[in-house]
Amino acid sequence: MIELQNVNLRLRAGGNVKKRNWYLILGMLLLVQLIAIFYFGSKKAGFHYDEYYSYYSSNVSIGLVPTDREWKPGSEIADEFRVLPGQRFQYGTVTRMQTYDVHPPFYYLLLHTVCSLFPGRFSKWSGIGLNIVLFVLSWSVLAKLTRRIVTGALRSAAAPGGKAQTCVTAADVPERIMRVMIFGVCLLYGFNPAVYSGVMLVRMYMLLALWILLVTWLHVKSLQERKRGFSFYLPLMAVVYLGFLTHYYFAVYLFFLAVAMELYLLLERAEQKSWGQKWKDCLIYATAVIGAMLLAVVSYPACLSHIFRGYRGTEAMGAFFDLGNTLGRFRFFAGLLNEYAFGSMLYGFVLLLVLMALTVWGIGRMKAGRKAVAATVQKSGQQTAEHAAAQENSNRQADAFRESFWEARRVFWIPAAAVLGYFLVVTKTALLTAEEANRYQIPIYGLILLLMMVIFVLLGQKLFVLTMRKGTAVKSAAGKISDTRDTSAPEKRSVHDKAAGYVLLAVFLVLATGQIRGLADGKVLFLYEEDTESIAFAQEHKEKPVVYFYNPNLTWMIWDDSLELMQYDEIYFASLADVSTVEDDTIRQADQVLVYVSRMEQTEEALQAIADGMGGDVKMEKIRELLYCDLYLIARK
């Protein structure tokens, strides 16, 4: 007895060591990925104009509104993007600012909180740091979600008799396969150029990714455990509430997820509920989801005008109902998915899946033909006991696989329906801003990677069942036929699982090489490294007089040059609506004047207005082109 207890203690200790080593491997993987993210963060030199808006609307003081023909200190521009002393944690102001635009407020509240911890500073690391935290959280949820989906979708096809189980556990799946899947999915997610771009972009898309992963994990967990009490509905309502107040695209994902979930609750058979109980479950689920959405609308009523009357809402609906752009948009976003999420290997991987599916279908057809021959033999009275046992074994394997596929339908197809619906709707409605449009699909890239790898393993499992697993029949003393599977022998199953694990790991590594190559080839967006020289130029000439001619109808374009402008001591703002001679003592006495001119028909008149203000005897030189304006140097001859 004592010896048996010692054996159990040694086994438990060995299991703890393996578990500790496994977490150490995951921790090291995450650490390497974080080092890579910090490296790209250090290279970020500028901002997208939407990122300026993130800081501006989170930390605004008096409002960045240029006044025609007046000087504005560069430090005053910087003040619009940082929290000033005495203005920390002003959440009411932040929420009110979002009502003037077209976005919900939750991400901006978080960004304002981070900036409030470092008052008086405008730094890229406030936004990147927040996004890094969100990346780690989404990475962790994706790892947990991978375990859940793999547990349900990849149940052992050799479950005795193929009997239905009320709850699927991790013990049904080889631990080696489970860990390779978790490691591989986290590997692809954590070295993904598109995900890195989402971290570099100081916007709400990494937070949206977190909510999408969380709401998916909650559904998969409830599907596996067949438990939908307060432990499911209360977290679900919280995630729905916060997700909707992060980005309105969350409602798109939730719609397809909820429809799929309602259909499952209504049509499922495994729980053996009456129709009355099924309708009750559907009603409770709908009440929780719709109730959380209504609570979000009540707490932020401006969302209705944003969606139905705001410029982005009306643009999105117009694009959605324009059938002529469907194919072009699909090709565009499929190309982004291939290039940025799959390292330009998406189409090859899809071809591999198609070939595997055709192979499964072909082998299945062959086996069906053999069964037909066996049935003919049986009718002629020539069937032996051994043949009957083999036939029974084959039928049990087929039943077990069908039960496994039912599990996959529950924990795979429901999230897959939501991902597909989100991808198609966003493809139809998102802004087409070249590769920057990646940001709208980044929230589901992790799920796409996971689900496609699950398809690969499901097909591999089916191929294994059809080609490798063979049963034998043993006649008992009582004359009955009993089934024994050689793959249930620990040593043989271990070999099979190890081989499958190596093949799976190899596929992950091949896909990862494409992503890492993308990181090296500059696929990480929103770094704006070219702004380094612009900032250095502004710092070098910060004492020179600077004039900025802005488009009076598009004053927001000034934001795109804010980081450069705030380097100067002062900037003289002038509207292109008035291109008369600039009468100003500082400009009149200057030997050189730097002039930023928004691209409009009045460019030459604006430059001449500065030249006349300096006395007329000047020369002009174009220094460089910016996104929305051009920079000139006007100097006396």
XYZ file of C-alpha atoms in Angstrom:
637
model
C 0.000 0.000 0.000
C 2.792 2.391 0.976
C 4.688 1.481 -2.197
C 1.588 2.241 -4.307
C 1.226 5.649 -2.608
C 4.884 6.404 -3.366
C 4.311 5.552 -7.025
C 1.306 7.889 -7.135
C 3.336 10.681 -5.540
C 6.139 10.242 -8.078
C 3.648 10.321 -10.966
C 2.010 13.436 -9.585
C 5.376 15.126 -9.130
C 6.347 14.215 -12.686
C 3.076 15.667 -13.972
C 3.680 18.923 -12.070
C 7.159 19.215 -13.561
C 5.770 18.734 -17.093
C 3.052 21.279 -16.431
C 5.581 23.766 -15.073
C 7.829 23.249 -18.102
C 4.860 23.722 -20.414
C 3.963 27.063 -18.843
C 7.622 28.045 -18.986
C 7.671 27.371 -22.743
C 4.544 29.485 -23.264
C 5.987 32.229 -21.076
C 9.233 32.272 -23.052
C 7.287 32.432 -26.319
C 5.268 35.390 -25.068
C 8.417 37.107 -23.787
C 10.132 36.832 -27.187
C 7.030 38.208 -28.877
C 6.851 41.115 -26.440
C 10.504 41.928 -27.116
C 9.671 42.015 -30.837
C 6.689 44.294 -30.183
C 8.817 46.684 -28.112
C 11.366 46.715 -30.931
C 8.774 47.816 -33.467
C 7.325 50.245 -30.943
C 10.740 51.902 -30.631
C 10.757 52.361 -34.422
C 7.419 54.180 -34.480
C 8.202 57.817 -35.293
C 4.834 59.285 -36.269
C 1.097 58.872 -36.040
C -1.897 58.273 -38.265
C -4.317 61.213 -38.066
C -6.828 58.914 -36.354
C -4.236 58.275 -33.655
C -3.931 62.005 -33.091
C -7.684 62.043 -32.682
C -7.408 59.271 -30.068
C -5.106 61.419 -27.947
C -6.946 64.636 -28.750
C -10.437 63.395 -27.906
C -9.137 61.638 -24.787
C -7.153 64.563 -23.373
C -8.531 67.715 -25.031
C -8.174 70.979 -23.116
C -9.484 73.929 -25.171
C -9.760 72.357 -28.626
C -7.373 72.407 -31.560
C -9.190 74.987 -33.680
C -6.910 77.222 -35.773
C -7.648 80.930 -35.689
C -7.133 82.725 -38.979
C -4.122 85.070 -39.081
C -2.987 84.409 -35.509
C 0.089 82.887 -33.895
C -0.183 79.753 -31.786
C 2.683 78.394 -29.629
C 3.843 74.886 -30.503
C 3.464 73.907 -26.855
C -0.220 74.834 -27.062
C -0.651 72.284 -29.849
C 1.080 69.669 -27.700
C -1.295 70.490 -24.827
C -4.207 69.191 -26.875
C -2.753 65.676 -26.860
C -1.682 65.344 -23.232
C -3.379 65.520 -19.858
C -2.592 68.825 -18.164
C -2.241 69.223 -14.381
C -5.686 69.573 -12.862
C -7.371 67.759 -15.772
C -6.690 64.154 -14.790
C -9.444 61.533 -14.871
C -12.016 63.820 -16.518
C -14.173 60.975 -17.795
C -17.247 63.103 -18.413
C -15.345 65.326 -20.833
C -13.928 62.295 -22.640
C -17.379 60.760 -23.108
C -18.842 64.059 -24.280
C -16.060 64.456 -26.862
C -16.992 61.128 -28.476
C -20.596 62.243 -28.971
C -19.270 64.811 -31.462
C -17.638 62.077 -33.536
C -18.792 58.583 -34.580
C -17.260 56.211 -32.022
C -18.245 54.834 -28.606
C -16.157 56.000 -25.647
C -14.712 53.021 -23.758
C -11.283 52.832 -25.421
C -10.829 56.577 -25.042
C -11.659 56.310 -21.345
C -8.888 53.723 -20.952
C -6.410 55.854 -22.917
C -7.298 58.906 -20.845
C -6.694 56.860 -17.696
C -3.207 55.886 -18.883
C -2.379 59.461 -19.917
C -3.684 60.744 -16.576
C -1.063 58.627 -14.828
C 1.615 60.622 -16.680
C 0.283 64.205 -16.793
C 2.060 66.747 -18.966
C 3.468 64.112 -21.338
C 2.519 63.252 -24.893
C 4.110 59.919 -25.707
C 3.512 57.118 -28.165
C 4.121 54.695 -25.304
C 0.897 55.698 -23.554
C -1.096 54.208 -26.415
C 1.315 51.424 -27.346
C 1.645 50.401 -23.692
C -2.131 50.122 -23.371
C -2.283 48.067 -26.562
C 0.498 45.778 -25.338
C -1.546 44.988 -22.238
C -4.545 44.275 -24.473
C -2.343 42.080 -26.687
C -1.220 39.996 -23.701
C -4.811 39.594 -22.523
C -6.082 38.621 -25.979
C -3.105 36.237 -26.397
C -4.031 34.562 -23.105
C -7.733 34.290 -23.987
C -6.835 32.869 -27.395
C -4.706 30.194 -25.693
C -7.615 29.255 -23.406
C -10.035 29.328 -26.336
C -7.731 27.071 -28.350
C -7.772 24.498 -25.550
C -11.566 24.671 -25.423
C -12.130 24.329 -29.162
C -9.503 21.614 -29.569
C -11.042 19.722 -26.655
C -14.447 19.758 -28.318
C -13.534 19.502 -31.981
C -10.728 16.954 -31.751
C -12.174 14.371 -29.391
C -10.655 10.965 -29.749
C -12.463 9.141 -32.516
C -11.841 5.950 -30.589
C -14.210 6.692 -27.736
C -15.577 3.271 -26.773
C -18.669 2.564 -28.736
C -18.881 6.153 -29.893
C -21.287 6.906 -27.049
C -22.358 10.477 -26.491
C -20.804 12.304 -23.572
C -22.536 15.002 -21.597
C -19.331 16.939 -21.109
C -16.119 16.849 -23.103
C -12.863 16.960 -21.181
C -9.258 17.543 -22.139
C -8.575 13.889 -21.399
C -10.397 13.011 -24.628
C -7.636 14.684 -26.680
C -3.961 13.675 -26.690
C -2.086 16.197 -24.556
C 0.699 16.437 -27.127
C -1.743 17.509 -29.845
C -3.426 19.925 -27.458
C -0.175 21.616 -26.514
C 1.116 21.803 -30.079
C -2.142 23.480 -31.110
C -1.971 26.023 -28.278
C 1.721 26.728 -28.916
C 1.210 26.966 -32.674
C -1.807 29.278 -32.559
C -0.063 31.571 -30.047
C 3.047 31.453 -32.225
C 1.141 32.587 -35.310
C -0.853 35.206 -33.408
C 2.141 36.620 -31.572
C 4.369 36.989 -34.666
C 1.596 38.258 -36.897
C 2.411 41.506 -38.776
C -1.274 42.457 -38.804
C -1.563 42.010 -35.030
C 1.651 44.014 -34.516
C 0.117 46.724 -36.687
C -2.916 46.720 -34.389
C -0.643 47.166 -31.375
C 1.214 50.040 -33.060
C -2.049 51.797 -34.003
C -3.329 53.779 -31.025
C -6.945 52.949 -31.695
C -9.531 50.568 -30.259
C -8.982 47.517 -32.456
C -6.872 45.481 -30.013
C -9.537 46.087 -27.365
C -12.192 44.970 -29.835
C -10.142 41.813 -30.490
C -10.116 41.097 -26.754
C -13.905 41.403 -26.422
C -14.499 39.219 -29.496
C -12.216 36.514 -28.138
C -13.795 36.744 -24.682
C -17.378 36.490 -25.925
C -16.384 33.531 -28.103
C -14.664 31.806 -25.181
C -17.750 32.276 -23.000
C -19.962 30.650 -25.633
C -17.606 27.744 -26.277
C -17.230 27.136 -22.538
C -20.996 27.037 -22.037
C -21.416 24.728 -25.048
C -18.902 22.261 -23.685
C -20.101 22.262 -20.102
C -23.772 22.542 -21.086
C -24.172 25.099 -18.315
C -25.924 28.402 -18.913
C -26.615 29.868 -15.518
C -25.510 33.121 -13.894
C -21.879 32.097 -14.358
C -22.470 32.405 -18.114
C -25.032 35.169 -18.487
C -23.520 37.768 -16.144
C -20.027 37.732 -17.769
C -21.718 37.586 -21.178
C -23.730 40.717 -20.453
C -20.631 42.534 -19.203
C -18.640 41.654 -22.326
C -21.523 42.580 -24.640
C -21.932 45.931 -22.873
C -18.238 46.829 -23.007
C -17.742 45.406 -26.493
C -20.521 47.537 -27.960
C -19.118 50.625 -26.216
C -15.701 49.877 -27.741
C -16.616 49.632 -31.432
C -19.917 49.214 -33.240
C -18.455 46.367 -35.299
C -18.719 44.284 -32.144
C -22.473 44.223 -32.733
C -21.855 42.653 -36.154
C -19.862 39.772 -34.662
C -22.341 39.384 -31.807
C -25.287 39.226 -34.213
C -23.942 36.219 -36.106
C -22.710 34.539 -32.917
C -26.079 35.000 -31.222
C -28.059 33.735 -34.240
C -25.898 30.610 -34.404
C -26.269 30.100 -30.659
C -30.058 30.495 -30.787
C -30.290 27.939 -33.600
C -28.221 25.512 -31.563
C -30.371 25.995 -28.446
C -33.467 25.363 -30.518
C -32.266 22.396 -32.568
C -29.835 20.575 -30.276
C -30.690 17.005 -29.293
C -27.874 15.934 -26.974
C -29.393 17.542 -23.867
C -32.751 15.824 -24.568
C -34.885 18.811 -23.606
C -38.519 19.397 -24.439
C -39.506 22.049 -26.955
C -40.833 24.175 -24.141
C -37.495 24.089 -22.322
C -35.665 24.860 -25.568
C -37.775 27.939 -26.212
C -37.211 28.998 -22.628
C -33.421 28.710 -23.081
C -33.651 30.753 -26.287
C -35.674 33.452 -24.531
C -33.282 33.687 -21.580
C -30.265 33.943 -23.885
C -31.924 36.589 -26.061
C -32.956 38.572 -22.986
C -29.383 38.613 -21.684
C -27.851 39.708 -25.000
C -30.497 42.261 -25.957
C -30.673 43.544 -22.389
C -26.937 44.256 -22.343
C -27.189 46.012 -25.719
C -30.104 48.157 -24.518
C -28.195 49.035 -21.366
C -25.284 50.200 -23.541
C -27.640 52.321 -25.661
C -29.231 53.882 -22.584
C -25.849 54.729 -21.071
C -24.571 56.173 -24.376
C -27.565 57.396 -26.442
C -25.322 59.070 -29.021
C -24.614 55.605 -30.477
C -27.954 55.679 -32.318
C -27.137 58.874 -34.185
C -23.622 57.556 -34.871
C -24.948 54.384 -36.475
C -27.966 55.693 -38.348
C -27.156 59.360 -39.043
C -23.388 59.749 -38.650
C -21.214 60.025 -41.726
C -19.553 56.641 -41.109
C -22.860 54.911 -40.459
C -24.439 56.219 -43.639
C -21.274 55.452 -45.654
C -21.202 51.899 -44.300
C -24.852 51.253 -45.104
C -24.429 52.688 -48.574
C -21.440 50.424 -49.231
C -23.282 47.406 -47.803
C -26.197 47.723 -50.215
C -23.981 48.455 -53.212
C -23.770 45.020 -54.806
C -21.437 46.202 -57.539
C -18.460 46.489 -55.180
C -18.820 43.063 -53.555
C -16.325 41.030 -55.567
C -13.696 43.761 -55.628
C -13.920 44.312 -51.884
C -13.737 40.588 -51.181
C -10.595 40.251 -53.276
C -9.084 43.253 -51.546
C -9.612 41.999 -47.989
C -8.763 38.396 -48.895
C -5.487 39.748 -50.258
C -4.808 41.590 -46.991
C -5.592 38.425 -45.025
C -3.202 36.431 -47.194
C -0.388 38.961 -47.100
C -0.503 40.171 -43.512
C -2.058 37.316 -41.475
C -0.773 34.236 -43.339
C 2.578 35.433 -44.661
C 1.338 35.105 -48.278
C 0.649 31.391 -47.680
C -3.145 31.494 -47.352
C -3.979 30.263 -50.831
C -1.462 27.421 -50.632
C -2.836 26.388 -47.239
C -6.409 26.457 -48.520
C -5.329 24.290 -51.471
C -3.809 21.813 -48.996
C -7.097 21.669 -47.073
C -9.023 21.072 -50.299
C -6.692 18.222 -51.284
C -7.053 16.656 -47.838
C -10.844 16.936 -48.040
C -10.870 15.308 -51.475
C -8.655 12.514 -50.176
C -11.005 11.917 -47.246
C -13.955 11.850 -49.632
C -12.193 9.453 -52.019
C -11.171 7.014 -49.304
C -14.650 7.188 -47.846
C -16.106 6.265 -51.207
C -13.738 3.306 -51.484
C -14.708 2.038 -48.044
C -18.373 2.479 -48.878
C -17.845 0.278 -51.927
C -16.178 -2.382 -49.796
C -19.110 -2.310 -47.392
C -21.469 -2.859 -50.298
C -19.429 -5.910 -51.329
C -19.486 -7.156 -47.746
C -23.254 -6.771 -47.667
C -23.520 -8.848 -50.821
C -21.347 -11.532 -49.249
C -23.527 -11.488 -46.159
C -26.643 -12.015 -48.227
C -25.055 -15.038 -49.876
C -24.434 -16.554 -46.463
C -20.644 -16.594 -46.734
C -19.836 -14.010 -43.986
C -17.509 -15.262 -41.263
C -17.482 -14.253 -37.615
C -14.191 -12.434 -38.121
C -15.634 -10.386 -40.965
C -18.656 -9.500 -38.841
C -16.366 -8.305 -36.048
C -14.353 -6.174 -38.457
C -17.565 -4.714 -39.839
C -18.805 -3.923 -36.337
C -15.465 -2.309 -35.509
C -15.644 -0.138 -38.635
C -19.186 0.925 -37.790
C -18.169 1.863 -34.263
C -15.315 3.980 -35.563
C -17.681 5.722 -37.961
C -20.186 6.353 -35.152
C -17.424 7.695 -32.916
C -16.225 10.045 -35.606
C -19.756 11.313 -36.233
C -20.102 12.017 -32.513
C -16.754 13.787 -32.605
C -17.986 15.856 -35.537
C -21.099 16.781 -33.529
C -18.800 18.154 -30.848
C -16.978 20.083 -33.565
C -20.283 21.480 -34.774
C -20.993 22.859 -31.340
C -17.661 24.477 -30.520
C -16.363 25.064 -34.045
C -19.222 25.942 -36.348
C -20.847 28.483 -34.045
C -17.686 30.647 -33.765
C -16.939 29.950 -37.441
C -20.342 31.334 -38.447
C -19.680 34.503 -36.439
C -16.198 34.941 -37.931
C -17.462 34.433 -41.482
C -20.374 36.820 -40.963
C -18.125 39.490 -39.459
C -15.556 39.143 -42.249
C -18.158 39.486 -44.995
C -20.023 42.420 -43.432
C -16.834 44.329 -42.619
C -15.537 43.561 -46.099
C -18.643 45.255 -47.478
C -18.688 48.270 -45.144
C -15.132 49.153 -44.055
C -13.198 52.107 -45.393
C -10.886 51.116 -48.250
C -7.696 52.854 -47.137
C -5.094 50.613 -48.789
C -3.281 48.314 -46.361
C -4.467 50.433 -43.429
C -7.879 48.745 -43.833
C -6.308 45.743 -42.066
C -7.332 47.309 -38.773
C -11.001 46.456 -39.290
C -10.277 42.722 -39.676
C -7.466 42.435 -37.098
C -9.964 41.596 -34.293
C -10.814 38.231 -35.935
C -7.397 37.290 -37.368
C -6.569 35.199 -34.302
C -9.827 33.273 -34.634
C -9.285 32.726 -38.352
C -5.840 31.238 -37.664
C -7.256 28.988 -34.943
C -10.265 27.763 -36.909
C -8.307 27.019 -40.069
C -5.774 24.989 -38.094
C -8.636 23.089 -36.448
C -9.960 22.255 -39.936
C -6.496 20.969 -40.839
C -6.336 18.731 -37.771
C -9.923 17.521 -38.200
C -9.140 16.413 -41.737
C -5.894 14.860 -40.552
C -7.783 13.009 -37.833
C -10.275 11.683 -40.359
C -7.459 10.537 -42.647
C -5.884 8.772 -39.689
C -9.174 7.048 -38.850
C -9.670 5.929 -42.435
C -6.131 4.774 -43.215
C -4.223 3.979 -40.040
C -6.603 2.660 -37.415
C -7.501 -0.962 -37.781
C -9.485 -3.089 -35.391
C -9.221 -6.770 -34.703
C -11.844 -9.234 -33.599
C -11.358 -11.630 -30.759
C -13.802 -14.395 -30.054
C -14.510 -14.805 -26.389
C -15.100 -18.101 -24.627
C -18.819 -17.397 -24.686
C -18.692 -17.279 -28.448
C -19.350 -13.544 -28.694
C -17.292 -11.148 -30.712
C -15.574 -8.385 -28.705
C -13.746 -5.390 -30.167
C -10.181 -4.439 -29.371
C -8.333 -1.595 -31.060
C -4.604 -1.796 -31.413
C -4.456 2.000 -31.331
C -5.753 1.954 -27.773
C -2.501 0.284 -26.761
C -0.525 3.018 -24.973
C 2.748 2.423 -26.798
C 1.135 2.458 -30.262
C -1.082 5.420 -29.539
C 1.927 7.282 -28.159
C 3.788 6.739 -31.427
C 0.795 7.900 -33.459
C 0.269 10.974 -31.276
C 3.948 11.861 -31.403
C 4.053 11.602 -35.189
C 0.891 13.697 -35.497
C 2.354 16.267 -33.123
C 5.531 16.596 -35.180
C 3.594 16.995 -38.421
C 1.337 19.620 -36.855
C 4.288 21.508 -35.394
C 6.008 21.489 -38.782
C 2.935 23.087 -40.395
C 2.858 25.788 -37.726
C 6.567 26.508 -38.193
C 6.191 26.784 -41.981
C 3.358 29.301 -41.553
C 5.370 31.149 -38.917
C 8.305 31.581 -41.293
C 6.014 33.464 -43.666
C 4.888 35.766 -40.862
C 8.402 36.399 -39.577
C 9.479 37.155 -43.140
C 6.640 39.678 -43.238
C 7.950 41.322 -40.065
C 11.391 41.615 -41.658
C 9.954 42.939 -44.949
C 8.187 45.899 -43.371
C 4.642 44.537 -43.103
C 4.144 46.160 -39.699
C 2.036 49.239 -40.402
C 1.558 52.584 -38.635
C 5.231 53.089 -37.780
C 5.800 56.141 -40.004
C 9.557 55.860 -39.735
C 9.892 58.453 -42.484
C 8.698 61.085 -39.992
C 12.019 60.855 -38.155
C 13.683 63.244 -40.605
C 10.669 65.578 -40.527
C 10.776 65.833 -36.731
C 14.533 66.389 -36.791
C 14.100 69.144 -39.401
C 11.460 70.886 -37.285
C 13.631 70.702 -34.175
C 16.576 72.126 -36.106
C 14.502 75.057 -37.406
C 12.187 75.504 -34.439
C 13.075 79.203 -33.984
C 12.244 80.170 -37.573
C 8.864 81.781 -38.353
C 6.399 79.111 -39.534
C 3.173 79.698 -41.471
C 0.510 77.035 -41.945
C -2.118 77.651 -44.645
C -4.975 75.280 -43.884
C -8.060 74.157 -45.771
C -10.962 75.859 -43.944
C -13.314 73.000 -44.838
C -10.936 70.248 -43.633
C -9.194 71.660 -40.588
C -8.717 68.138 -39.191
C -5.917 67.657 -41.734
C -3.734 69.794 -39.484
C -3.707 66.903 -37.000
C -1.666 64.786 -39.385
C 1.222 67.243 -38.997
C 0.763 67.907 -35.282
C 3.877 66.081 -34.056
C 6.004 68.121 -36.445
C 4.265 71.424 -35.721
C 4.582 71.131 -31.955
C 8.375 71.158 -32.333
C 8.312 74.808 -33.444
C 8.266 77.723 -31.033
C 5.301 79.337 -32.813
C 3.092 78.737 -35.866
C 1.131 81.368 -37.756
C -2.149 79.851 -38.946
C -3.882 81.281 -42.002
C -6.936 80.092 -43.897
C -6.759 79.476 -47.627
C -10.123 81.219 -47.842
C -8.139 84.457 -47.603
C -4.903 84.631 -49.620
C -4.337 88.354 -49.347
C -0.910 89.665 -48.321
C 0.119 88.538 -44.856
C 0.658 91.641 -42.760
C 2.713 90.612 -39.751
C 5.824 92.194 -38.219
C 7.559 88.877 -37.509
C 7.169 87.721 -41.113
C 8.060 91.150 -42.502
C 11.377 91.143 -40.620
C 12.263 87.472 -41.206
C 15.054 86.379 -43.543
C 13.494 82.930 -43.956
C 9.952 81.638 -43.474
C 8.805 78.016 -43.526
C 5.387 77.683 -45.149
C 3.066 74.662 -44.971
C 0.337 74.870 -47.611
C -2.611 72.467 -47.854
C -3.080 71.249 -51.403
C -5.706 73.478 -52.956
C -5.976 75.677 -56.012
C -4.828 78.656 -53.955
C -1.319 77.266 -53.302
C 0.516 79.778 -55.493
C -1.548 82.687 -54.175
C -0.777 81.642 -50.595
C 2.956 81.514 -51.256
C 2.787 84.885 -52.948
C 0.933 86.279 -49.919
C 3.940 85.385 -47.753
C 6.410 86.696 -50.353
C 4.594 90.025 -50.510
C 4.511 90.174 -46.734
C 8.330 89.801 -46.691
C 8.809 92.588 -49.202
C 8.656 90.665 -52.468
C 12.361 90.148 -53.251
C 12.469 86.444 -52.270
C 13.124 82.971 -53.622
C 11.005 79.890 -53.005
C 12.103 76.287 -52.549
C 9.911 73.244 -52.067
C 11.363 71.232 -49.181
C 9.131 68.125 -49.219
C 5.627 66.772 -49.617
C 3.546 65.725 -46.638
C 0.328 63.707 -46.726
C -2.071 66.624 -47.083
C 0.207 69.617 -47.600
C 3.588 70.736 -48.957
C 6.421 72.488 -47.132
C 8.224 75.450 -48.724
C 11.095 77.635 -47.679
C 10.786 81.304 -48.657
C 14.040 83.240 -48.199
C 15.288 86.686 -49.097
C 17.625 86.834 -52.081
